[in-house]
Amino acid sequence: MRQYQQFKAQYPGYVLFFRMGDFYEMFWEDAQLAAKTLGVTLTSRSRGGLGADDAIPMAGVPFHAVDGYLRKMIAAGHRVAICEQTEDAAQAKGVINREVVRLMTPGTLTDDPLLEGSADNFLAALGTGDYQG
């Protein structure tokens, strides 16, 4: 959970899709938002269930079906940070290394599977000053 909190602190304002095996999991406020937006079940990570003192709200989506869920999140106006496992779980010693590999917003979406094929998706950029690259 410390690893999740570390990435969440780095990307405030984004819903963190945190890869755990075959699922992307969301926790705390992100889980509550995802459950409402995506229509997935809100569960908890605790010994006593969702109402327990140690309950951490949790919601998840299968990684093989993530495109449909991402499309819903973006269509609802939410920003999403995708955090992937960067090492093989079978080879890992201790906590599996992870990194945020993608930031998705309604204005920067360019992935064909996530775009509505029958609608235009405009992207504009504005620069000011001289570029010194």
mmCIF file with all atom_site columns, C-alpha atoms in Angstrom:
data_model
loop_
_atom_site.group_PDB
_atom_site.id
_atom_site.type_symbol
_atom_site.label_atom_id
_atom_site.label_alt_id
_atom_site.label_comp_id
_atom_site.label_asym_id
_atom_site.label_entity_id
_atom_site.label_seq_id
_atom_site.pdbx_PDB_ins_code
_atom_site.Cartn_x
_atom_site.Cartn_y
_atom_site.Cartn_z
_atom_site.occupancy
_atom_site.B_iso_or_equiv
_atom_site.pdbx_formal_charge
_atom_site.auth_seq_id
_atom_site.auth_comp_id
_atom_site.auth_asym_id
_atom_site.auth_atom_id
_atom_site.pdbx_PDB_model_num
ATOM 1   C CA . MET A 1 1   ? 0.000   0.000   0.000   1.00 0.00 ? 1   MET A CA 1
ATOM 2   C CA . ARG A 1 2   ? 2.975   2.313   0.566   1.00 0.00 ? 2   ARG A CA 1
ATOM 3   C CA . GLN A 1 3   ? 3.963   1.878   -3.066  1.00 0.00 ? 3   GLN A CA 1
ATOM 4   C CA . TYR A 1 4   ? 0.438   2.775   -4.204  1.00 0.00 ? 4   TYR A CA 1
ATOM 5   C CA . GLN A 1 5   ? 0.422   5.855   -1.959  1.00 0.00 ? 5   GLN A CA 1
ATOM 6   C CA . GLN A 1 6   ? 3.816   6.934   -3.314  1.00 0.00 ? 6   GLN A CA 1
ATOM 7   C CA . PHE A 1 7   ? 2.563   6.893   -6.918  1.00 0.00 ? 7   PHE A CA 1
ATOM 8   C CA . LYS A 1 8   ? -0.744  8.489   -5.962  1.00 0.00 ? 8   LYS A CA 1
ATOM 9   C CA . ALA A 1 9   ? 1.149   11.371  -4.312  1.00 0.00 ? 9   ALA A CA 1
ATOM 10  C CA . GLN A 1 10  ? 3.177   11.871  -7.505  1.00 0.00 ? 10  GLN A CA 1
ATOM 11  C CA . TYR A 1 11  ? 0.020   12.079  -9.642  1.00 0.00 ? 11  TYR A CA 1
ATOM 12  C CA . PRO A 1 12  ? -2.648  13.959  -7.684  1.00 0.00 ? 12  PRO A CA 1
ATOM 13  C CA . GLY A 1 13  ? -5.809  14.520  -9.659  1.00 0.00 ? 13  GLY A CA 1
ATOM 14  C CA . TYR A 1 14  ? -5.371  11.258  -11.557 1.00 0.00 ? 14  TYR A CA 1
ATOM 15  C CA . VAL A 1 15  ? -7.175  7.991   -10.903 1.00 0.00 ? 15  VAL A CA 1
ATOM 16  C CA . LEU A 1 16  ? -4.347  5.502   -10.404 1.00 0.00 ? 16  LEU A CA 1
ATOM 17  C CA . PHE A 1 17  ? -4.843  2.160   -12.200 1.00 0.00 ? 17  PHE A CA 1
ATOM 18  C CA . PHE A 1 18  ? -2.336  0.069   -10.229 1.00 0.00 ? 18  PHE A CA 1
ATOM 19  C CA . ARG A 1 19  ? -1.383  -3.256  -11.829 1.00 0.00 ? 19  ARG A CA 1
ATOM 20  C CA . MET A 1 20  ? -1.548  -6.206  -9.448  1.00 0.00 ? 20  MET A CA 1
ATOM 21  C CA . GLY A 1 21  ? -1.275  -9.472  -11.351 1.00 0.00 ? 21  GLY A CA 1
ATOM 22  C CA . ASP A 1 22  ? -4.211  -9.839  -13.728 1.00 0.00 ? 22  ASP A CA 1
ATOM 23  C CA . PHE A 1 23  ? -6.028  -6.713  -12.498 1.00 0.00 ? 23  PHE A CA 1
ATOM 24  C CA . TYR A 1 24  ? -5.682  -2.965  -12.269 1.00 0.00 ? 24  TYR A CA 1
ATOM 25  C CA . GLU A 1 25  ? -6.676  -2.041  -8.734  1.00 0.00 ? 25  GLU A CA 1
ATOM 26  C CA . MET A 1 26  ? -7.765  1.301   -7.329  1.00 0.00 ? 26  MET A CA 1
ATOM 27  C CA . PHE A 1 27  ? -7.896  2.185   -3.628  1.00 0.00 ? 27  PHE A CA 1
ATOM 28  C CA . TRP A 1 28  ? -9.479  4.778   -1.321  1.00 0.00 ? 28  TRP A CA 1
ATOM 29  C CA . GLU A 1 29  ? -11.183 7.670   -3.163  1.00 0.00 ? 29  GLU A CA 1
ATOM 30  C CA . ASP A 1 30  ? -10.056 6.324   -6.533  1.00 0.00 ? 30  ASP A CA 1
ATOM 31  C CA . ALA A 1 31  ? -11.861 3.051   -5.815  1.00 0.00 ? 31  ALA A CA 1
ATOM 32  C CA . GLN A 1 32  ? -15.056 4.859   -4.857  1.00 0.00 ? 32  GLN A CA 1
ATOM 33  C CA . LEU A 1 33  ? -14.904 7.008   -7.984  1.00 0.00 ? 33  LEU A CA 1
ATOM 34  C CA . ALA A 1 34  ? -14.113 4.030   -10.246 1.00 0.00 ? 34  ALA A CA 1
ATOM 35  C CA . ALA A 1 35  ? -16.918 1.926   -8.761  1.00 0.00 ? 35  ALA A CA 1
ATOM 36  C CA . LYS A 1 36  ? -19.413 4.699   -9.436  1.00 0.00 ? 36  LYS A CA 1
ATOM 37  C CA . THR A 1 37  ? -18.097 5.625   -12.906 1.00 0.00 ? 37  THR A CA 1
ATOM 38  C CA . LEU A 1 38  ? -17.443 2.103   -14.182 1.00 0.00 ? 38  LEU A CA 1
ATOM 39  C CA . GLY A 1 39  ? -20.222 0.201   -12.448 1.00 0.00 ? 39  GLY A CA 1
ATOM 40  C CA . VAL A 1 40  ? -17.775 -2.215  -10.830 1.00 0.00 ? 40  VAL A CA 1
ATOM 41  C CA . THR A 1 41  ? -18.071 -3.615  -7.333  1.00 0.00 ? 41  THR A CA 1
ATOM 42  C CA . LEU A 1 42  ? -16.592 -1.649  -4.454  1.00 0.00 ? 42  LEU A CA 1
ATOM 43  C CA . THR A 1 43  ? -14.931 -4.028  -2.043  1.00 0.00 ? 43  THR A CA 1
ATOM 44  C CA . SER A 1 44  ? -12.311 -3.548  0.631   1.00 0.00 ? 44  SER A CA 1
ATOM 45  C CA . ARG A 1 45  ? -8.905  -4.691  1.615   1.00 0.00 ? 45  ARG A CA 1
ATOM 46  C CA . SER A 1 46  ? -9.316  -5.623  5.271   1.00 0.00 ? 46  SER A CA 1
ATOM 47  C CA . ARG A 1 47  ? -10.084 -8.513  7.545   1.00 0.00 ? 47  ARG A CA 1
ATOM 48  C CA . GLY A 1 48  ? -13.495 -7.253  8.580   1.00 0.00 ? 48  GLY A CA 1
ATOM 49  C CA . GLY A 1 49  ? -15.087 -6.155  5.303   1.00 0.00 ? 49  GLY A CA 1
ATOM 50  C CA . LEU A 1 50  ? -15.958 -2.718  3.919   1.00 0.00 ? 50  LEU A CA 1
ATOM 51  C CA . GLY A 1 51  ? -17.313 -1.387  7.222   1.00 0.00 ? 51  GLY A CA 1
ATOM 52  C CA . ALA A 1 52  ? -14.348 -2.500  9.347   1.00 0.00 ? 52  ALA A CA 1
ATOM 53  C CA . ASP A 1 53  ? -12.042 -0.004  11.051  1.00 0.00 ? 53  ASP A CA 1
ATOM 54  C CA . ASP A 1 54  ? -9.103  -1.127  8.930   1.00 0.00 ? 54  ASP A CA 1
ATOM 55  C CA . ALA A 1 55  ? -11.075 -1.159  5.651   1.00 0.00 ? 55  ALA A CA 1
ATOM 56  C CA . ILE A 1 56  ? -9.428  0.309   2.562   1.00 0.00 ? 56  ILE A CA 1
ATOM 57  C CA . PRO A 1 57  ? -11.992 0.720   -0.241  1.00 0.00 ? 57  PRO A CA 1
ATOM 58  C CA . MET A 1 58  ? -10.883 -1.208  -3.324  1.00 0.00 ? 58  MET A CA 1
ATOM 59  C CA . ALA A 1 59  ? -12.166 -1.684  -6.875  1.00 0.00 ? 59  ALA A CA 1
ATOM 60  C CA . GLY A 1 60  ? -10.517 -3.393  -9.805  1.00 0.00 ? 60  GLY A CA 1
ATOM 61  C CA . VAL A 1 61  ? -10.807 -4.233  -13.479 1.00 0.00 ? 61  VAL A CA 1
ATOM 62  C CA . PRO A 1 62  ? -9.219  -7.115  -15.423 1.00 0.00 ? 62  PRO A CA 1
ATOM 63  C CA . PHE A 1 63  ? -6.134  -6.059  -17.389 1.00 0.00 ? 63  PHE A CA 1
ATOM 64  C CA . HIS A 1 64  ? -7.299  -7.858  -20.549 1.00 0.00 ? 64  HIS A CA 1
ATOM 65  C CA . ALA A 1 65  ? -10.449 -5.676  -20.667 1.00 0.00 ? 65  ALA A CA 1
ATOM 66  C CA . VAL A 1 66  ? -8.923  -2.381  -19.489 1.00 0.00 ? 66  VAL A CA 1
ATOM 67  C CA . ASP A 1 67  ? -9.518  -0.459  -22.757 1.00 0.00 ? 67  ASP A CA 1
ATOM 68  C CA . GLY A 1 68  ? -13.280 -0.405  -22.261 1.00 0.00 ? 68  GLY A CA 1
ATOM 69  C CA . TYR A 1 69  ? -12.919 0.808   -18.685 1.00 0.00 ? 69  TYR A CA 1
ATOM 70  C CA . LEU A 1 70  ? -10.382 3.464   -19.690 1.00 0.00 ? 70  LEU A CA 1
ATOM 71  C CA . ARG A 1 71  ? -12.767 4.674   -22.393 1.00 0.00 ? 71  ARG A CA 1
ATOM 72  C CA . LYS A 1 72  ? -15.500 5.119   -19.756 1.00 0.00 ? 72  LYS A CA 1
ATOM 73  C CA . MET A 1 73  ? -13.184 6.963   -17.361 1.00 0.00 ? 73  MET A CA 1
ATOM 74  C CA . ILE A 1 74  ? -11.974 9.361   -20.051 1.00 0.00 ? 74  ILE A CA 1
ATOM 75  C CA . ALA A 1 75  ? -15.509 9.902   -21.416 1.00 0.00 ? 75  ALA A CA 1
ATOM 76  C CA . ALA A 1 76  ? -16.579 10.855  -17.883 1.00 0.00 ? 76  ALA A CA 1
ATOM 77  C CA . GLY A 1 77  ? -13.832 13.511  -17.843 1.00 0.00 ? 77  GLY A CA 1
ATOM 78  C CA . HIS A 1 78  ? -11.394 11.791  -15.482 1.00 0.00 ? 78  HIS A CA 1
ATOM 79  C CA . ARG A 1 79  ? -7.616  11.645  -15.823 1.00 0.00 ? 79  ARG A CA 1
ATOM 80  C CA . VAL A 1 80  ? -5.949  8.233   -15.438 1.00 0.00 ? 80  VAL A CA 1
ATOM 81  C CA . ALA A 1 81  ? -2.393  7.222   -14.530 1.00 0.00 ? 81  ALA A CA 1
ATOM 82  C CA . ILE A 1 82  ? -1.460  3.666   -15.544 1.00 0.00 ? 82  ILE A CA 1
ATOM 83  C CA . CYS A 1 83  ? 1.028   2.028   -13.167 1.00 0.00 ? 83  CYS A CA 1
ATOM 84  C CA . GLU A 1 84  ? 2.550   -1.218  -14.499 1.00 0.00 ? 84  GLU A CA 1
ATOM 85  C CA . GLN A 1 85  ? 4.695   -3.927  -12.966 1.00 0.00 ? 85  GLN A CA 1
ATOM 86  C CA . THR A 1 86  ? 8.183   -3.503  -14.417 1.00 0.00 ? 86  THR A CA 1
ATOM 87  C CA . GLU A 1 87  ? 9.584   -6.833  -13.363 1.00 0.00 ? 87  GLU A CA 1
ATOM 88  C CA . ASP A 1 88  ? 8.424   -10.432 -13.442 1.00 0.00 ? 88  ASP A CA 1
ATOM 89  C CA . ALA A 1 89  ? 6.548   -11.265 -10.247 1.00 0.00 ? 89  ALA A CA 1
ATOM 90  C CA . ALA A 1 90  ? 8.108   -14.733 -10.210 1.00 0.00 ? 90  ALA A CA 1
ATOM 91  C CA . GLN A 1 91  ? 11.604  -13.204 -10.219 1.00 0.00 ? 91  GLN A CA 1
ATOM 92  C CA . ALA A 1 92  ? 10.909  -10.387 -7.751  1.00 0.00 ? 92  ALA A CA 1
ATOM 93  C CA . LYS A 1 93  ? 12.322  -10.410 -4.269  1.00 0.00 ? 93  LYS A CA 1
ATOM 94  C CA . GLY A 1 94  ? 10.047  -8.429  -1.980  1.00 0.00 ? 94  GLY A CA 1
ATOM 95  C CA . VAL A 1 95  ? 7.828   -5.725  -3.445  1.00 0.00 ? 95  VAL A CA 1
ATOM 96  C CA . ILE A 1 96  ? 7.477   -5.847  -7.237  1.00 0.00 ? 96  ILE A CA 1
ATOM 97  C CA . ASN A 1 97  ? 8.932   -2.819  -9.013  1.00 0.00 ? 97  ASN A CA 1
ATOM 98  C CA . ARG A 1 98  ? 6.318   -0.623  -10.690 1.00 0.00 ? 98  ARG A CA 1
ATOM 99  C CA . GLU A 1 99  ? 6.298   2.591   -12.701 1.00 0.00 ? 99  GLU A CA 1
ATOM 100 C CA . VAL A 1 100 ? 3.657   4.926   -14.047 1.00 0.00 ? 100 VAL A CA 1
ATOM 101 C CA . VAL A 1 101 ? 3.976   4.330   -17.768 1.00 0.00 ? 101 VAL A CA 1
ATOM 102 C CA . ARG A 1 102 ? 1.077   6.369   -19.127 1.00 0.00 ? 102 ARG A CA 1
ATOM 103 C CA . LEU A 1 103 ? -0.948  9.457   -18.267 1.00 0.00 ? 103 LEU A CA 1
ATOM 104 C CA . MET A 1 104 ? -4.304  9.721   -19.999 1.00 0.00 ? 104 MET A CA 1
ATOM 105 C CA . THR A 1 105 ? -6.589  12.752  -20.141 1.00 0.00 ? 105 THR A CA 1
ATOM 106 C CA . PRO A 1 106 ? -9.636  13.532  -22.260 1.00 0.00 ? 106 PRO A CA 1
ATOM 107 C CA . GLY A 1 107 ? -7.579  16.087  -24.206 1.00 0.00 ? 107 GLY A CA 1
ATOM 108 C CA . THR A 1 108 ? -4.570  13.877  -24.977 1.00 0.00 ? 108 THR A CA 1
ATOM 109 C CA . LEU A 1 109 ? -6.198  10.596  -25.908 1.00 0.00 ? 109 LEU A CA 1
ATOM 110 C CA . THR A 1 110 ? -4.720  9.217   -29.143 1.00 0.00 ? 110 THR A CA 1
ATOM 111 C CA . ASP A 1 111 ? -5.080  5.428   -28.816 1.00 0.00 ? 111 ASP A CA 1
ATOM 112 C CA . ASP A 1 112 ? -7.350  4.075   -31.580 1.00 0.00 ? 112 ASP A CA 1
ATOM 113 C CA . PRO A 1 113 ? -9.040  1.447   -29.354 1.00 0.00 ? 113 PRO A CA 1
ATOM 114 C CA . LEU A 1 114 ? -10.043 4.172   -26.899 1.00 0.00 ? 114 LEU A CA 1
ATOM 115 C CA . LEU A 1 115 ? -11.364 6.702   -29.413 1.00 0.00 ? 115 LEU A CA 1
ATOM 116 C CA . GLU A 1 116 ? -14.919 6.821   -30.670 1.00 0.00 ? 116 GLU A CA 1
ATOM 117 C CA . GLY A 1 117 ? -14.649 5.858   -34.336 1.00 0.00 ? 117 GLY A CA 1
ATOM 118 C CA . SER A 1 118 ? -17.680 7.870   -35.432 1.00 0.00 ? 118 SER A CA 1
ATOM 119 C CA . ALA A 1 119 ? -16.617 11.149  -33.799 1.00 0.00 ? 119 ALA A CA 1
ATOM 120 C CA . ASP A 1 120 ? -13.805 13.621  -34.347 1.00 0.00 ? 120 ASP A CA 1
ATOM 121 C CA . ASN A 1 121 ? -11.112 13.948  -31.702 1.00 0.00 ? 121 ASN A CA 1
ATOM 122 C CA . PHE A 1 122 ? -9.443  17.333  -31.998 1.00 0.00 ? 122 PHE A CA 1
ATOM 123 C CA . LEU A 1 123 ? -6.098  18.212  -30.468 1.00 0.00 ? 123 LEU A CA 1
ATOM 124 C CA . ALA A 1 124 ? -4.685  21.728  -30.396 1.00 0.00 ? 124 ALA A CA 1
ATOM 125 C CA . ALA A 1 125 ? -1.448  23.160  -29.085 1.00 0.00 ? 125 ALA A CA 1
ATOM 126 C CA . LEU A 1 126 ? -0.427  26.696  -28.308 1.00 0.00 ? 126 LEU A CA 1
ATOM 127 C CA . GLY A 1 127 ? 3.103   27.909  -27.869 1.00 0.00 ? 127 GLY A CA 1
ATOM 128 C CA . THR A 1 128 ? 4.317   31.256  -26.694 1.00 0.00 ? 128 THR A CA 1
ATOM 129 C CA . GLY A 1 129 ? 7.759   32.805  -26.917 1.00 0.00 ? 129 GLY A CA 1
ATOM 130 C CA . ASP A 1 130 ? 10.820  31.587  -28.746 1.00 0.00 ? 130 ASP A CA 1
ATOM 131 C CA . TYR A 1 131 ? 11.737  27.946  -28.647 1.00 0.00 ? 131 TYR A CA 1
ATOM 132 C CA . GLN A 1 132 ? 15.358  27.461  -27.595 1.00 0.00 ? 132 GLN A CA 1
ATOM 133 C CA . GLY A 1 133 ? 15.485  23.664  -28.055 1.00 0.00 ? 133 GLY A CA 1
#
